[in-house]
PDB file of C-alpha atoms in Angstrom:
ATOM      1  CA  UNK A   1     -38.059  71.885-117.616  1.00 69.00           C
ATOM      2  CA  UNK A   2     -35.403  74.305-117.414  1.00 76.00           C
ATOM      3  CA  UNK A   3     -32.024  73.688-119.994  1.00 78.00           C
ATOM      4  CA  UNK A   4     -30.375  74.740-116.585  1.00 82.00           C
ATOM      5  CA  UNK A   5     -30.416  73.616-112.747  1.00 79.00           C
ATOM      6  CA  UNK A   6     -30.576  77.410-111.390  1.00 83.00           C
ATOM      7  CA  UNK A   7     -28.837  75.816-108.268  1.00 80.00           C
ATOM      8  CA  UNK A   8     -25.979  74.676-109.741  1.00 77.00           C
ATOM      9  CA  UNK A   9     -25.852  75.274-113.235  1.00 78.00           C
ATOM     10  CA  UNK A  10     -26.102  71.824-114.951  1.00 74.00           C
ATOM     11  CA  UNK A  11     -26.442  71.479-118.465  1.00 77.00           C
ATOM     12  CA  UNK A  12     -29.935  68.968-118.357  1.00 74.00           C
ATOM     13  CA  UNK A  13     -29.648  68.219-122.012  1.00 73.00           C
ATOM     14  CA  UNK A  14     -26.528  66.859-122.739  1.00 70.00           C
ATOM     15  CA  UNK A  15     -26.629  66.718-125.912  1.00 74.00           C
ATOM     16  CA  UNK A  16     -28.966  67.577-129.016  1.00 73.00           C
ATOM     17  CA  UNK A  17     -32.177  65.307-129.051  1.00 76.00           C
ATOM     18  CA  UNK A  18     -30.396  63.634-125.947  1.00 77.00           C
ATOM     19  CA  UNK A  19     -34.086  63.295-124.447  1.00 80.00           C
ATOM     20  CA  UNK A  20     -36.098  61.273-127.652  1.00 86.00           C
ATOM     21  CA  UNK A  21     -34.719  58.317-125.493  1.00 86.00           C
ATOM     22  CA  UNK A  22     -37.121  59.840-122.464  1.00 89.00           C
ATOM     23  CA  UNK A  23     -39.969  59.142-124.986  1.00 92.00           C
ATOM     24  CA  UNK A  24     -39.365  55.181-124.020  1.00 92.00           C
ATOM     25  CA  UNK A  25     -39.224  55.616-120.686  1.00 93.00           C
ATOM     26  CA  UNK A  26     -42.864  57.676-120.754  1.00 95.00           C
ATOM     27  CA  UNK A  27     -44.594  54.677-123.058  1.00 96.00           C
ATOM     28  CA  UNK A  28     -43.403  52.343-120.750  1.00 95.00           C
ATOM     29  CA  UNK A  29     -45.000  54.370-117.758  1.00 96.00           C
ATOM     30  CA  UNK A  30     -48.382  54.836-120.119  1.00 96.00           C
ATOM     31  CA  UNK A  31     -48.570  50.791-120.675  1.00 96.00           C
ATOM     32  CA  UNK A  32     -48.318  50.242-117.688  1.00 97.00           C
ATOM     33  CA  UNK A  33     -51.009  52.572-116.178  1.00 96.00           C
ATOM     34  CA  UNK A  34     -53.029  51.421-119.316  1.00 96.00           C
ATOM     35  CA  UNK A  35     -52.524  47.738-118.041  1.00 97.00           C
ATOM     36  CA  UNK A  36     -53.256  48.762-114.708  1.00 97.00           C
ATOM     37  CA  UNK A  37     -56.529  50.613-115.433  1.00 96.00           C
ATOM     38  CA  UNK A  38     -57.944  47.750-117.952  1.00 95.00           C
ATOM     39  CA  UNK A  39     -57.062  45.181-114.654  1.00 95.00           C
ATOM     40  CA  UNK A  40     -59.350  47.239-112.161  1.00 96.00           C
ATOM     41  CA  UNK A  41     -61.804  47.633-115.049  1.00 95.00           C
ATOM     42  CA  UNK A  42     -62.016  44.424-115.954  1.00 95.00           C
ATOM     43  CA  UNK A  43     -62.099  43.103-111.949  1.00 95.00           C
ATOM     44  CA  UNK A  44     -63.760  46.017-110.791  1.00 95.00           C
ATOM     45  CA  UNK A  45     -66.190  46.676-113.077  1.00 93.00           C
ATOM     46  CA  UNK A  46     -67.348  43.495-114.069  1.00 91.00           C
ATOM     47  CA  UNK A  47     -65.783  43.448-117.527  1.00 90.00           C
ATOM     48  CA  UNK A  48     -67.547  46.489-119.300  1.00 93.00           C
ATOM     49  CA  UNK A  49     -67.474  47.224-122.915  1.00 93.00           C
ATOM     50  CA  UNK A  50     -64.561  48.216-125.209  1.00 93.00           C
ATOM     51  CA  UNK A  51     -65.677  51.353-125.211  1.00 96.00           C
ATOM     52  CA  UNK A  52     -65.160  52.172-121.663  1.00 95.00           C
ATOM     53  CA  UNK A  53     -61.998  50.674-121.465  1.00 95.00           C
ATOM     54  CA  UNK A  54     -61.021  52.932-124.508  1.00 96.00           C
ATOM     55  CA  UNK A  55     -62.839  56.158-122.777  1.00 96.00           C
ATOM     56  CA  UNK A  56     -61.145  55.540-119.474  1.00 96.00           C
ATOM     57  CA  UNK A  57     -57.857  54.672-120.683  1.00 96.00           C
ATOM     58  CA  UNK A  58     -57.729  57.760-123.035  1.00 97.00           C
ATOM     59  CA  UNK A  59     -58.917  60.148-120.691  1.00 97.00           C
ATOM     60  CA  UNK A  60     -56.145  58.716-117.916  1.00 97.00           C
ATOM     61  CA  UNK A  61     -53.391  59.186-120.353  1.00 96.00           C
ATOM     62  CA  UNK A  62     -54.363  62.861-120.754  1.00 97.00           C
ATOM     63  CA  UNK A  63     -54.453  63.471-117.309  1.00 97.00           C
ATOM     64  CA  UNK A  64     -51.027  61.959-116.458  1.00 96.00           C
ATOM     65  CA  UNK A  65     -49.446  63.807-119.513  1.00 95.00           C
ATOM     66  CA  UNK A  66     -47.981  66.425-117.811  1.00 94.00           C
ATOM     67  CA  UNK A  67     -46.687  64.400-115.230  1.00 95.00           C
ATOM     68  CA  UNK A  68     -45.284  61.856-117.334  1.00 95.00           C
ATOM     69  CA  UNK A  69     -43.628  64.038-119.485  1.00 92.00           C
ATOM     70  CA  UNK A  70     -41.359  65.178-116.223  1.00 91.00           C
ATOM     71  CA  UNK A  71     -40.941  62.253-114.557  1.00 93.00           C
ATOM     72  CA  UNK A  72     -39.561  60.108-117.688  1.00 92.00           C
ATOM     73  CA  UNK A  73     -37.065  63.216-118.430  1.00 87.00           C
ATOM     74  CA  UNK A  74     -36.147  62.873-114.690  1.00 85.00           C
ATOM     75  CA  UNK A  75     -35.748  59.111-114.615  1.00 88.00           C
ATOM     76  CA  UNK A  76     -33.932  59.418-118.250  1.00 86.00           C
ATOM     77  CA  UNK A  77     -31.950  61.603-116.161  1.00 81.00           C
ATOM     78  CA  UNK A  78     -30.987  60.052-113.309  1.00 81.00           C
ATOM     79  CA  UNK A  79     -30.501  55.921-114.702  1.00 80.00           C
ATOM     80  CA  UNK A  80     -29.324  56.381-117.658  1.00 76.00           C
ATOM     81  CA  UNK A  81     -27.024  59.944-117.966  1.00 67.00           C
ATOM     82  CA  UNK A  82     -25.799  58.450-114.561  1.00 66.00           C
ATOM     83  CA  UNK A  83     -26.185  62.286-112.912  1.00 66.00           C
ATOM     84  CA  UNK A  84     -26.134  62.105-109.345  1.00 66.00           C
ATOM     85  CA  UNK A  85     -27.510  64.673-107.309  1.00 63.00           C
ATOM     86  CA  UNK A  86     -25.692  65.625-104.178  1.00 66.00           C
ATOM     87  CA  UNK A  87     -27.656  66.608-100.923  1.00 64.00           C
ATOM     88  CA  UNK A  88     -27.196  70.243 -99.828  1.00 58.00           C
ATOM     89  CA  UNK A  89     -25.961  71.168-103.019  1.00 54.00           C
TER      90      UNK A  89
END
């Protein structure tokens, strides 16, 4: 991410080791794609061994890494720094 907006100039870390609180937001988006995944494993695929759940699971939370990483800084962001973003900014 950048440690500016290059729109408008906004500081994104407001303070030092402001986003460690981000790193809540991201395990709560992993369980819950975890939970999802061992759901449509379990319905989906008749219950397969511990294994697969572990292979699938593991190899989902790699994937969505990147992705996670930016959208639990964003929603850190947005909910809980209270920054509002103005349209046509």
């Amino acid at each position: 991410m950048y440690e500016f907006c290059p729109h408008c100039g906004l500081r994104y870390e407001v303070e030092p080791g402001y986003f460690i609180g981000a790193m809540y937001v991201s395990y709560a988006i992993s369980g819950g794609v975890a939970l999802a995944l061992g759901f449509l494993l379990f319905y989906l695929a008749n219950d397969p061994s511990g294994w697969v759940y572990a292979t699938v699971v593991a190899i989902a939370m790699l994937l969505i890494a990147p992705i996670n990483f930016r959208i639990s800084r964003v929603i850190w962001l947005h909910y809980v720094a209270g920054i509002k973003y103005i349209k046509g900014l």
